[in-house]
Amino acid sequence: MAPATFVENPTETPPQVSKRVTVQALVESPGLASIPSNYSYSSNPNESAASNPDEDTFPIIDFSLLTSSDPHQRSKIIQDLDRACREWGFFMLVNHGVSKSLMKEVLEGCNEFFNLPMEEKMEFEGKDIWKPIRFGTGVDVKVEKFFFWRDFLKCYVHPQFNFPNKPKGFSEVVQEYTKRSREVIKELLKGISESLGFEESYIEKAMNLDSGLQIFAANLYPVCPQPETAMGIPAHTDHGLLTFLIENDIGGLQIQHNGEWFNVHPLPNSFLVNTGDHLEILSNGRYKSIKHRAVVNNKATRISIASPLGPSLDTVVSPAPELMERENRPAAYLPMKYKEFMDRQLEGKPVFDSVRLPVA
């Protein structure tokens, strides 16, 4: 999830569109044949285009084996989970127990929300990054030099649940979805605790997950007349421990692996899971927070829903002391309270780089 705030004063706005324009409204404006210059994204000339991976390249984790009563199956899947977090920082999660119908309802509800009349969505507009419910578009020009080609709805859903009261019934669906996904994430973190050599409840206790911060971030990427010059969200890593992502089968997520970019084609009814900054810190660099980005297209509107789970805001996150002692390795990261990390990151500061210690 990249830093984002609602843009009130774009540097250049087409004359036929309000200065408080969303990307969706921009696309629906008459005669749009090209994107405004303030949405133009200049990629790094040394950055390669994404390719499609070989079949069976991406790790796939079968959640049902992680919860199996067969100790051999569980041991094998924990090894697979360790390899996925260590080598990729990304995997597809199947057989996770969250119903296909619930996942579909959440995506449909997001579509309904983004199609609400502008004045109804604007009830939730705001610049405060800690506003519990926030609708917006683009990014703040003080932070970035261009605007993202996306609109977003961002809500803090745990430890307190916050959500818009429209469209009707949507809040209840999302509350059930975030509750179920949080249960699955916590079960995954038990397996990851064991893969790091700890008892299964280590991460849950150390990160105070009963009060952990969970976010529901819905992103709308409308059709773009010049997709090669725009960007949905540029390359970034996610704060927190694990992020779950689902989408509406349009495609657009790209991940970086060994310096190369790959398109991701999710399996039906799977969660795309990536490790976050704070799992990298806690594991003292054993698991890497993976860079990923969202590209846009000129054929269909994409909706994605990211749901990261992190420590409680008051938790100070540092490399696990027991891990450093066992591996005889010094800390590779400075300790920092999770809220301070969030404050800095959401303000657009390169905070993750600032907590990395130089390699001796």
XYZ file of N, CA, C and O in Angstrom, residues 133-313:
724
model
N -12.021 6.469 7.989
C -12.609 6.147 6.688
C -12.195 7.258 5.731
O -12.440 8.436 6.008
N -11.572 6.883 4.616
C -11.075 7.931 3.721
C -11.222 7.525 2.260
O -10.728 6.481 1.833
N -11.917 8.360 1.513
C -12.027 8.203 0.060
C -11.159 9.261 -0.602
O -11.104 10.408 -0.141
N -10.466 8.876 -1.661
C -9.608 9.845 -2.326
C -9.142 9.380 -3.682
O -9.607 8.374 -4.218
N -8.196 10.130 -4.224
C -7.668 9.846 -5.544
C -6.264 10.407 -5.663
O -5.889 11.308 -4.913
N -5.467 9.848 -6.580
C -4.141 10.392 -6.828
C -3.283 10.407 -5.592
O -3.423 9.580 -4.696
N -2.368 11.354 -5.521
C -1.509 11.543 -4.355
C -1.315 13.023 -4.118
O -1.675 13.860 -4.942
N -0.727 13.350 -2.998
C -0.457 14.741 -2.651
C 0.742 15.238 -3.455
O 1.795 14.616 -3.465
N 0.588 16.388 -4.113
C 1.675 16.909 -4.950
C 2.903 17.270 -4.120
O 3.996 17.395 -4.657
N 2.744 17.427 -2.815
C 3.903 17.717 -1.963
C 4.758 16.463 -1.780
O 5.914 16.538 -1.426
N 4.148 15.304 -2.007
C 4.838 14.036 -1.793
C 5.355 13.461 -3.108
O 6.471 12.993 -3.197
N 4.525 13.483 -4.142
C 4.882 12.880 -5.413
C 4.821 13.903 -6.539
O 4.137 14.917 -6.445
N 5.524 13.616 -7.631
C 5.561 14.531 -8.765
C 4.512 14.199 -9.812
O 4.376 14.894 -10.812
N 3.790 13.115 -9.621
C 2.728 12.756 -10.548
C 1.606 12.107 -9.742
O 1.769 11.752 -8.580
N 0.446 11.951 -10.381
C -0.717 11.380 -9.701
C -0.919 9.933 -10.126
O -0.733 9.588 -11.289
N -1.317 9.105 -9.183
C -1.627 7.716 -9.503
C -2.933 7.661 -10.308
O -3.862 8.423 -10.046
N -3.009 6.691 -11.218
C -4.234 6.487 -11.991
C -5.141 5.533 -11.200
O -5.379 4.400 -11.563
N -5.657 6.039 -10.098
C -6.539 5.219 -9.272
C -7.310 6.090 -8.293
O -6.864 7.168 -7.872
N -8.477 5.601 -7.916
C -9.245 6.133 -6.794
C -9.196 5.084 -5.692
O -8.980 3.897 -5.954
N -9.407 5.511 -4.443
C -9.268 4.529 -3.364
C -10.262 4.783 -2.240
O -10.762 5.895 -2.048
N -10.545 3.721 -1.515
C -11.274 3.775 -0.255
C -10.409 3.054 0.760
O -10.050 1.891 0.575
N -10.041 3.757 1.822
C -9.173 3.180 2.838
C -9.839 3.286 4.198
O -10.263 4.368 4.599
N -9.931 2.144 4.910
C -10.590 2.118 6.213
C -9.754 1.314 7.203
O -9.159 0.290 6.847
N -9.733 1.780 8.445
C -9.116 1.020 9.523
C -10.186 0.107 10.114
O -11.191 0.576 10.655
N -9.977 -1.206 10.009
C -11.044 -2.154 10.356
C -10.728 -3.003 11.586
O -11.564 -3.818 11.999
N -9.555 -2.828 12.187
C -9.211 -3.517 13.435
C -8.053 -2.769 14.088
O -7.167 -2.298 13.386
N -8.078 -2.585 15.427
C -8.958 -3.215 16.410
C -10.378 -2.638 16.475
O -11.250 -3.264 17.063
N -10.606 -1.445 15.904
C -11.981 -0.950 15.782
C -12.385 -1.029 14.317
O -11.576 -0.747 13.428
N -13.639 -1.404 14.079
C -14.122 -1.511 12.708
C -14.758 -0.194 12.283
O -15.676 0.307 12.929
N -14.230 0.372 11.188
C -14.754 1.622 10.633
C -15.054 1.405 9.156
O -14.202 0.888 8.422
N -16.234 1.842 8.731
C -16.582 1.631 7.321
C -17.753 2.531 6.923
O -18.576 2.886 7.772
N -17.836 2.903 5.626
C -18.968 3.721 5.169
C -20.295 3.003 5.373
O -20.356 1.765 5.368
N -21.350 3.791 5.519
C -22.686 3.220 5.715
C -23.424 3.038 4.392
O -24.623 2.805 4.373
N -22.711 3.135 3.286
C -23.287 2.952 1.955
C -22.256 2.335 1.033
O -21.049 2.511 1.287
N -22.713 1.563 0.044
C -24.079 1.145 -0.243
C -24.633 0.227 0.852
O -23.864 -0.339 1.635
N -25.930 0.075 0.859
C -26.609 -0.669 1.918
C -26.087 -2.106 1.993
O -25.980 -2.801 0.992
N -25.745 -2.528 3.204
C -25.307 -3.898 3.441
C -23.835 -4.150 3.200
O -23.305 -5.207 3.569
N -23.144 -3.185 2.607
C -21.733 -3.382 2.260
C -20.860 -3.489 3.511
O -19.949 -4.306 3.587
N -21.146 -2.680 4.510
C -20.357 -2.679 5.738
C -20.365 -4.052 6.407
O -19.319 -4.543 6.856
N -21.539 -4.684 6.446
C -21.641 -5.997 7.082
C -20.821 -7.048 6.330
O -20.179 -7.915 6.942
N -20.844 -6.967 5.002
C -20.070 -7.912 4.184
C -18.576 -7.740 4.446
O -17.845 -8.719 4.637
N -18.115 -6.491 4.477
C -16.694 -6.232 4.688
C -16.269 -6.628 6.107
O -15.166 -7.138 6.312
N -17.148 -6.406 7.070
C -16.798 -6.798 8.438
C -16.574 -8.306 8.529
O -15.624 -8.765 9.173
N -17.421 -9.073 7.871
C -17.245 -10.528 7.874
C -15.984 -10.921 7.104
O -15.216 -11.791 7.538
N -15.744 -10.273 5.966
C -14.572 -10.576 5.145
C -13.269 -10.273 5.899
O -12.342 -11.087 5.903
N -13.192 -9.119 6.534
C -11.955 -8.756 7.234
C -11.745 -9.636 8.467
O -10.601 -9.965 8.813
N -12.828 -10.033 9.113
C -12.721 -10.946 10.262
C -12.166 -12.292 9.807
O -11.239 -12.836 10.415
N -12.710 -12.837 8.712
C -12.263 -14.138 8.227
C -10.825 -14.067 7.714
O -10.012 -14.951 7.990
N -10.496 -13.018 6.970
C -9.130 -12.916 6.440
C -8.125 -12.723 7.575
O -7.007 -13.256 7.518
N -8.511 -11.989 8.622
C -7.613 -11.792 9.768
C -7.344 -13.132 10.464
O -6.204 -13.403 10.883
N -8.362 -13.973 10.578
C -8.182 -15.290 11.180
C -7.190 -16.134 10.376
O -6.337 -16.825 10.943
N -7.291 -16.042 9.043
C -6.391 -16.811 8.183
C -4.964 -16.274 8.291
O -3.999 -17.046 8.370
N -4.815 -14.940 8.307
C -3.478 -14.346 8.440
C -2.838 -14.787 9.756
O -1.655 -15.154 9.793
N -3.597 -14.765 10.839
C -3.045 -15.142 12.139
C -2.614 -16.611 12.148
O -1.598 -16.966 12.752
N -3.356 -17.451 11.430
C -2.971 -18.866 11.336
C -1.685 -19.008 10.515
O -0.798 -19.802 10.856
N -1.576 -18.237 9.444
C -0.337 -18.243 8.654
C 0.855 -17.800 9.499
O 1.949 -18.363 9.407
N 0.633 -16.789 10.331
C 1.721 -16.284 11.163
C 2.154 -17.303 12.225
O 3.296 -17.283 12.673
N 1.256 -18.199 12.586
C 1.658 -19.304 13.476
C 2.660 -20.198 12.749
O 3.685 -20.605 13.310
N 2.347 -20.509 11.475
C 3.261 -21.322 10.693
C 4.588 -20.620 10.470
O 5.660 -21.248 10.521
N 4.541 -19.311 10.231
C 5.774 -18.546 10.029
C 6.582 -18.487 11.314
O 7.819 -18.557 11.289
N 5.908 -18.366 12.447
C 6.624 -18.413 13.737
C 7.417 -19.706 13.856
O 8.593 -19.704 14.232
N 6.770 -20.821 13.499
C 7.452 -22.113 13.584
C 8.585 -22.210 12.573
O 9.633 -22.796 12.843
N 8.376 -21.616 11.389
C 9.430 -21.668 10.368
C 10.672 -20.892 10.813
O 11.781 -21.168 10.358
N 10.483 -19.934 11.721
C 11.608 -19.158 12.266
C 12.205 -19.807 13.507
O 13.139 -19.272 14.107
N 11.634 -20.953 13.898
C 12.171 -21.679 15.051
C 11.540 -21.311 16.372
O 12.089 -21.650 17.433
N 10.393 -20.637 16.348
C 9.706 -20.232 17.566
C 8.481 -21.111 17.811
O 8.042 -21.859 16.922
N 7.892 -20.971 18.981
C 6.588 -21.589 19.208
C 5.559 -20.839 18.371
O 5.768 -19.679 17.995
N 4.449 -21.493 18.071
C 3.525 -20.962 17.072
C 2.893 -19.617 17.444
O 2.520 -18.842 16.581
N 2.806 -19.308 18.719
C 2.164 -18.060 19.129
C 3.152 -16.892 19.274
O 2.766 -15.813 19.714
N 4.415 -17.107 18.896
C 5.442 -16.085 19.139
C 5.096 -14.753 18.491
O 5.111 -13.706 19.153
N 4.824 -14.761 17.183
C 4.567 -13.493 16.473
C 3.293 -12.843 16.996
O 3.246 -11.622 17.201
N 2.280 -13.653 17.241
C 1.010 -13.106 17.734
C 1.212 -12.361 19.044
O 0.680 -11.257 19.238
N 2.006 -12.930 19.945
C 2.252 -12.289 21.240
C 3.204 -11.109 21.110
O 2.961 -10.029 21.662
N 4.312 -11.299 20.373
C 5.328 -10.247 20.262
C 4.800 -9.002 19.552
O 5.212 -7.879 19.864
N 3.881 -9.203 18.598
C 3.339 -8.083 17.815
C 1.983 -7.608 18.327
O 1.353 -6.752 17.706
N 1.514 -8.179 19.439
C 0.232 -7.761 20.053
C -0.903 -7.766 19.025
O -1.622 -6.764 18.849
N -1.081 -8.915 18.344
C -2.030 -8.964 17.233
C -3.488 -8.860 17.670
O -4.346 -8.556 16.842
N -3.781 -9.103 18.931
C -5.163 -8.888 19.378
C -5.567 -7.430 19.186
O -6.750 -7.121 19.005
N -4.575 -6.533 19.225
C -4.815 -5.106 18.962
C -4.112 -4.663 17.680
O -3.882 -3.475 17.473
N -3.794 -5.630 16.823
C -3.066 -5.318 15.598
C -3.865 -4.441 14.645
O -5.094 -4.512 14.601
N -3.176 -3.625 13.880
C -3.829 -2.718 12.934
C -4.096 -3.440 11.622
O -3.171 -3.918 10.960
N -5.354 -3.533 11.261
C -5.739 -4.098 9.968
C -6.417 -3.016 9.141
O -7.243 -2.250 9.642
N -6.043 -2.963 7.874
C -6.557 -1.944 6.958
C -7.301 -2.625 5.816
O -6.903 -3.703 5.359
N -8.380 -2.014 5.375
C -9.089 -2.437 4.172
C -8.877 -1.335 3.148
O -9.342 -0.211 3.339
N -8.136 -1.643 2.083
C -7.818 -0.637 1.071
C -8.311 -1.118 -0.290
O -7.734 -2.039 -0.881
N -9.395 -0.507 -0.770
C -9.945 -0.842 -2.083
C -9.429 0.162 -3.107
O -9.471 1.373 -2.873
N -8.933 -0.345 -4.224
C -8.382 0.503 -5.276
C -9.154 0.297 -6.576
O -9.390 -0.839 -6.991
N -9.504 1.405 -7.207
C -10.178 1.379 -8.508
C -9.214 1.946 -9.542
O -8.745 3.074 -9.420
N -8.919 1.143 -10.563
C -8.041 1.569 -11.650
C -8.867 1.636 -12.936
O -9.011 0.631 -13.636
N -9.416 2.812 -13.257
C -10.262 2.911 -14.444
C -9.472 2.689 -15.731
O -8.234 2.753 -15.755
N -10.204 2.425 -16.807
C -9.595 2.304 -18.130
C -8.772 3.564 -18.408
O -9.216 4.684 -18.122
N -7.578 3.385 -18.957
C -6.679 4.515 -19.211
C -6.390 4.626 -20.712
O -5.981 3.644 -21.330
N -6.612 5.811 -21.319
C -6.374 5.947 -22.758
C -4.904 5.826 -23.149
O -4.591 5.528 -24.297
N -3.997 6.036 -22.203
C -2.552 5.910 -22.463
C -1.893 5.113 -21.328
O -1.134 5.658 -20.532
N -2.171 3.825 -21.245
C -1.658 3.039 -20.113
C -0.146 2.974 -20.037
O 0.423 2.790 -18.958
N 0.522 3.175 -21.166
C 1.978 3.095 -21.164
C 2.625 4.305 -20.511
O 3.825 4.283 -20.169
N 1.855 5.383 -20.285
C 2.423 6.590 -19.678
C 1.844 6.895 -18.296
O 2.166 7.928 -17.708
N 0.991 6.011 -17.791
C 0.392 6.214 -16.465
C 0.780 5.052 -15.553
O 1.295 4.034 -15.998
N 0.529 5.214 -14.260
C 0.820 4.154 -13.298
C -0.274 4.120 -12.242
O -0.668 5.158 -11.707
N -0.777 2.908 -11.961
C -1.780 2.768 -10.912
C -1.178 3.058 -9.553
O -1.621 3.945 -8.831
N -0.164 2.300 -9.183
C 0.663 2.563 -8.000
C 2.088 2.163 -8.366
O 2.308 1.043 -8.826
N 3.069 3.040 -8.176
C 4.449 2.688 -8.513
C 5.041 1.689 -7.523
O 4.418 1.345 -6.514
N 6.235 1.232 -7.808
C 6.890 0.206 -6.988
C 6.988 0.640 -5.530
O 7.410 1.756 -5.236
N 6.601 -0.257 -4.638
C 6.623 0.036 -3.207
C 6.613 -1.279 -2.433
O 6.343 -2.346 -2.996
N 6.904 -1.215 -1.160
C 6.708 -2.346 -0.260
C 5.585 -1.983 0.700
O 5.209 -0.822 0.833
N 5.035 -2.983 1.372
C 3.940 -2.756 2.322
C 4.477 -2.754 3.749
O 5.336 -3.576 4.098
N 3.944 -1.853 4.571
C 4.228 -1.936 6.002
C 3.451 -3.115 6.576
O 2.596 -3.707 5.916
N 3.758 -3.465 7.803
C 3.023 -4.540 8.461
C 3.685 -5.896 8.294
O 4.852 -6.010 7.917
N 2.918 -6.947 8.567
C 3.439 -8.311 8.581
C 3.106 -9.064 7.302
O 3.988 -9.505 6.579
N 1.820 -9.211 7.027
C 1.358 -9.853 5.796
C 0.237 -9.025 5.193
O -0.560 -8.419 5.912
N 0.166 -9.012 3.869
C -0.937 -8.368 3.147
C -1.652 -9.414 2.309
O -1.011 -10.192 1.589
N -2.983 -9.448 2.409
C -3.823 -10.268 1.542
C -4.374 -9.378 0.440
O -4.792 -8.239 0.701
N -4.410 -9.895 -0.789
C -4.955 -9.117 -1.893
C -5.848 -9.992 -2.755
O -5.514 -11.140 -3.068
N -7.003 -9.439 -3.139
C -7.862 -10.066 -4.129
C -8.170 -9.027 -5.203
O -8.020 -7.825 -4.982
N -8.583 -9.487 -6.389
C -8.877 -8.572 -7.482
C -9.992 -9.140 -8.336
O -10.426 -10.278 -8.136
N -10.441 -8.345 -9.319
C -11.588 -8.743 -10.136
C -11.183 -9.383 -11.475
O -11.826 -9.181 -12.499
N -10.094 -10.133 -11.462
C -9.671 -10.945 -12.623
C -9.251 -10.128 -13.843
O -9.212 -10.663 -14.954
N -8.926 -8.859 -13.646
C -8.478 -8.046 -14.782
C -6.958 -8.124 -14.936
O -6.426 -8.103 -16.029
N -6.241 -8.262 -13.842
C -4.782 -8.320 -13.886
C -4.177 -6.934 -13.850
O -4.799 -5.950 -14.228
N -2.947 -6.852 -13.407
C -2.262 -5.566 -13.305
C -1.222 -5.539 -12.208
O -0.392 -4.633 -12.151
N -1.254 -6.553 -11.320
C -0.242 -6.619 -10.275
C 1.053 -7.171 -10.861
O 1.054 -8.178 -11.570
N 2.156 -6.505 -10.544
C 3.476 -6.975 -10.946
C 4.373 -7.005 -9.710
O 4.312 -6.097 -8.889
N 5.185 -8.045 -9.604
C 6.077 -8.169 -8.453
C 7.522 -8.273 -8.935
O 7.788 -8.706 -10.063
N 8.435 -7.860 -8.074
C 9.854 -7.901 -8.413
C 10.499 -9.117 -7.752
O 10.324 -9.353 -6.559
N 11.236 -9.863 -8.550
C 11.926 -11.054 -8.042
C 13.300 -11.126 -8.693
O 13.421 -11.142 -9.921
N 14.330 -11.138 -7.852
C 15.713 -11.162 -8.348
C 15.982 -10.055 -9.369
O 16.645 -10.261 -10.392
N 15.426 -8.873 -9.096
C 15.678 -7.717 -9.941
C 14.837 -7.648 -11.198
O 14.930 -6.677 -11.955
N 13.980 -8.639 -11.439
C 13.124 -8.648 -12.625
C 11.663 -8.512 -12.216
O 11.258 -8.945 -11.138
N 10.871 -7.926 -13.117
C 9.440 -7.761 -12.867
C 8.646 -8.873 -13.544
O 8.923 -9.244 -14.679
N 7.652 -9.376 -12.804
C 6.800 -10.441 -13.323
C 5.327 -10.068 -13.163
O 4.925 -9.505 -12.140
N 4.532 -10.396 -14.180
C 3.085 -10.270 -14.070
C 2.561 -11.389 -13.184
O 3.059 -12.515 -13.223
N 1.551 -11.082 -12.403
C 0.957 -12.079 -11.522
C -0.427 -12.454 -12.049
O -1.259 -11.583 -12.301
N -0.643 -13.744 -12.209
C -1.936 -14.250 -12.667
C -2.512 -15.125 -11.555
O -2.193 -16.310 -11.458
N -3.337 -14.547 -10.691
C -3.811 -15.299 -9.520
C -4.706 -16.474 -9.896
O -5.469 -16.414 -10.864
N -4.599 -17.531 -9.116
C -5.491 -18.668 -9.282
C -6.887 -18.277 -8.812
O -7.040 -17.416 -7.942
N -7.930 -18.897 -9.368
C -9.299 -18.592 -8.927
C -9.458 -18.824 -7.424
O -8.938 -19.798 -6.878
N -10.138 -17.891 -6.770
C -10.466 -17.994 -5.344
C -9.235 -18.097 -4.451
O -9.276 -18.675 -3.370
N -8.126 -17.516 -4.896
C -6.918 -17.521 -4.069
C -6.682 -16.135 -3.485
O -7.205 -15.139 -3.990
N -5.932 -16.080 -2.403
C -5.390 -14.828 -1.897
C -3.968 -14.680 -2.425
O -3.200 -15.650 -2.420
N -3.621 -13.488 -2.876
C -2.226 -13.165 -3.142
C -1.667 -12.610 -1.840
O -2.214 -11.657 -1.283
N -0.599 -13.201 -1.346
C -0.055 -12.837 -0.043
C 1.376 -12.353 -0.218
O 2.173 -13.002 -0.908
N 1.693 -11.210 0.378
C 3.089 -10.774 0.369
C 3.545 -10.408 1.775
O 2.759 -9.990 2.622
N 4.836 -10.637 2.012
C 5.423 -10.297 3.300
C 5.674 -8.799 3.354
O 5.994 -8.177 2.345
N 5.515 -8.225 4.542
C 5.647 -6.785 4.712
C 6.938 -6.386 5.408
O 7.733 -7.225 5.850
N 7.127 -5.075 5.510
C 8.345 -4.515 6.106
C 8.614 -5.065 7.506
O 9.763 -5.346 7.872
N 7.559 -5.215 8.288
C 7.770 -5.560 9.697
C 8.022 -7.048 9.904
O 8.593 -7.433 10.930
N 7.641 -7.880 8.955
C 8.055 -9.275 9.013
C 9.533 -9.384 8.628
O 10.274 -10.189 9.189
N 9.971 -8.536 7.698
C 11.399 -8.499 7.361
C 12.219 -8.055 8.577
O 13.258 -8.639 8.887
N 11.735 -7.022 9.267
C 12.460 -6.526 10.445
C 12.482 -7.591 11.544
O 13.536 -7.898 12.111
N 11.316 -8.155 11.854
C 11.221 -9.151 12.926
C 12.118 -10.355 12.648
O 12.745 -10.905 13.552
N 12.191 -10.768 11.365
C 12.999 -11.931 10.999
C 14.464 -11.566 10.770
O 15.256 -12.408 10.344
N 14.810 -10.298 11.022
C 16.175 -9.789 10.845
C 16.685 -10.006 9.423
O 17.856 -10.315 9.205
N 15.755 -9.855 8.471
C 16.134 -9.916 7.066
C 16.035 -11.287 6.431
O 16.277 -11.435 5.233
N 15.663 -12.291 7.201
C 15.502 -13.633 6.602
C 14.385 -13.593 5.554
O 14.506 -14.158 4.466
N 13.278 -12.944 5.899
C 12.174 -12.788 4.954
C 12.182 -11.362 4.423
O 12.346 -10.413 5.196
N 12.002 -11.203 3.132
C 12.108 -9.896 2.502
C 10.736 -9.308 2.191
O 9.830 -10.008 1.745
N 10.629 -8.018 2.436
C 9.432 -7.269 2.035
C 9.545 -7.006 0.537
O 10.509 -6.391 0.076
N 8.579 -7.477 -0.219
C 8.712 -7.521 -1.669
C 8.177 -6.256 -2.335
O 7.133 -5.732 -1.951
N 8.906 -5.765 -3.339
C 8.422 -4.624 -4.122
C 7.369 -5.102 -5.122
O 7.519 -6.137 -5.761
N 6.325 -4.312 -5.253
C 5.286 -4.622 -6.230
C 4.674 -3.321 -6.723
O 4.871 -2.257 -6.125
N 3.941 -3.385 -7.834
C 3.339 -2.197 -8.430
C 2.058 -2.603 -9.148
O 1.830 -3.794 -9.411
N 1.238 -1.604 -9.444
C -0.008 -1.847 -10.168
C 0.010 -1.055 -11.464
O 0.177 0.170 -11.443
N -0.122 -1.757 -12.588
C -0.166 -1.095 -13.888
C -1.623 -1.034 -14.352
O -2.492 -1.737 -13.843
N -1.882 -0.160 -15.325
C -3.253 0.047 -15.812
C -3.349 -0.393 -17.271
O -2.343 -0.691 -17.912
N -4.583 -0.423 -17.784
C -4.799 -0.878 -19.156
C -5.877 -0.034 -19.822
O -6.539 0.782 -19.167
N -6.066 -0.217 -21.114
C -7.056 0.572 -21.864
C -8.275 -0.247 -22.261
O -9.020 0.151 -23.159
N -8.483 -1.385 -21.564
C -9.591 -2.264 -21.946
C -10.648 -2.445 -20.864
O -11.836 -2.508 -21.156
N -10.233 -2.542 -19.605
C -11.195 -2.840 -18.538
C -10.747 -2.221 -17.221
O -9.552 -2.072 -16.956
N -11.733 -1.869 -16.392
C -11.466 -1.309 -15.066
C -11.089 -2.417 -14.096
O -11.767 -3.445 -14.018
N -10.007 -2.203 -13.366
C -9.553 -3.177 -12.377
C -9.910 -2.695 -10.980
O -9.794 -1.504 -10.671
N -10.345 -3.627 -10.144
C -10.550 -3.374 -8.717
C -9.681 -4.352 -7.947
O -9.667 -5.549 -8.239
N -8.920 -3.849 -6.996
C -8.161 -4.720 -6.103
C -8.457 -4.308 -4.668
O -8.771 -3.151 -4.391
N -8.352 -5.280 -3.779
C -8.572 -5.017 -2.352
C -7.383 -5.570 -1.592
O -7.136 -6.781 -1.585
N -6.627 -4.682 -0.963
C -5.486 -5.080 -0.136
C -5.882 -4.982 1.327
O -6.496 -4.007 1.753
N -5.516 -5.998 2.089
C -5.852 -6.007 3.511
C -4.617 -6.401 4.313
O -4.396 -7.575 4.617
N -3.768 -5.429 4.649
C -2.586 -5.723 5.454
C -2.923 -5.806 6.941
O -3.797 -5.099 7.433
N -2.197 -6.674 7.636
C -2.309 -6.772 9.095
C -0.935 -6.503 9.685
O 0.063 -7.092 9.265
N -0.896 -5.589 10.642
C 0.366 -5.239 11.277
C 0.284 -5.352 12.779
O -0.739 -5.756 13.343
N 1.356 -5.010 13.470
C 1.361 -5.011 14.934
C 0.374 -3.978 15.483
O -0.216 -3.201 14.735
N 0.232 -3.945 16.783
C -0.517 -2.845 17.389
C 0.310 -1.577 17.209
O 1.534 -1.624 17.066
N -0.347 -0.435 17.202
C 0.353 0.819 16.935
C 1.414 1.140 17.979
O 2.405 1.806 17.681
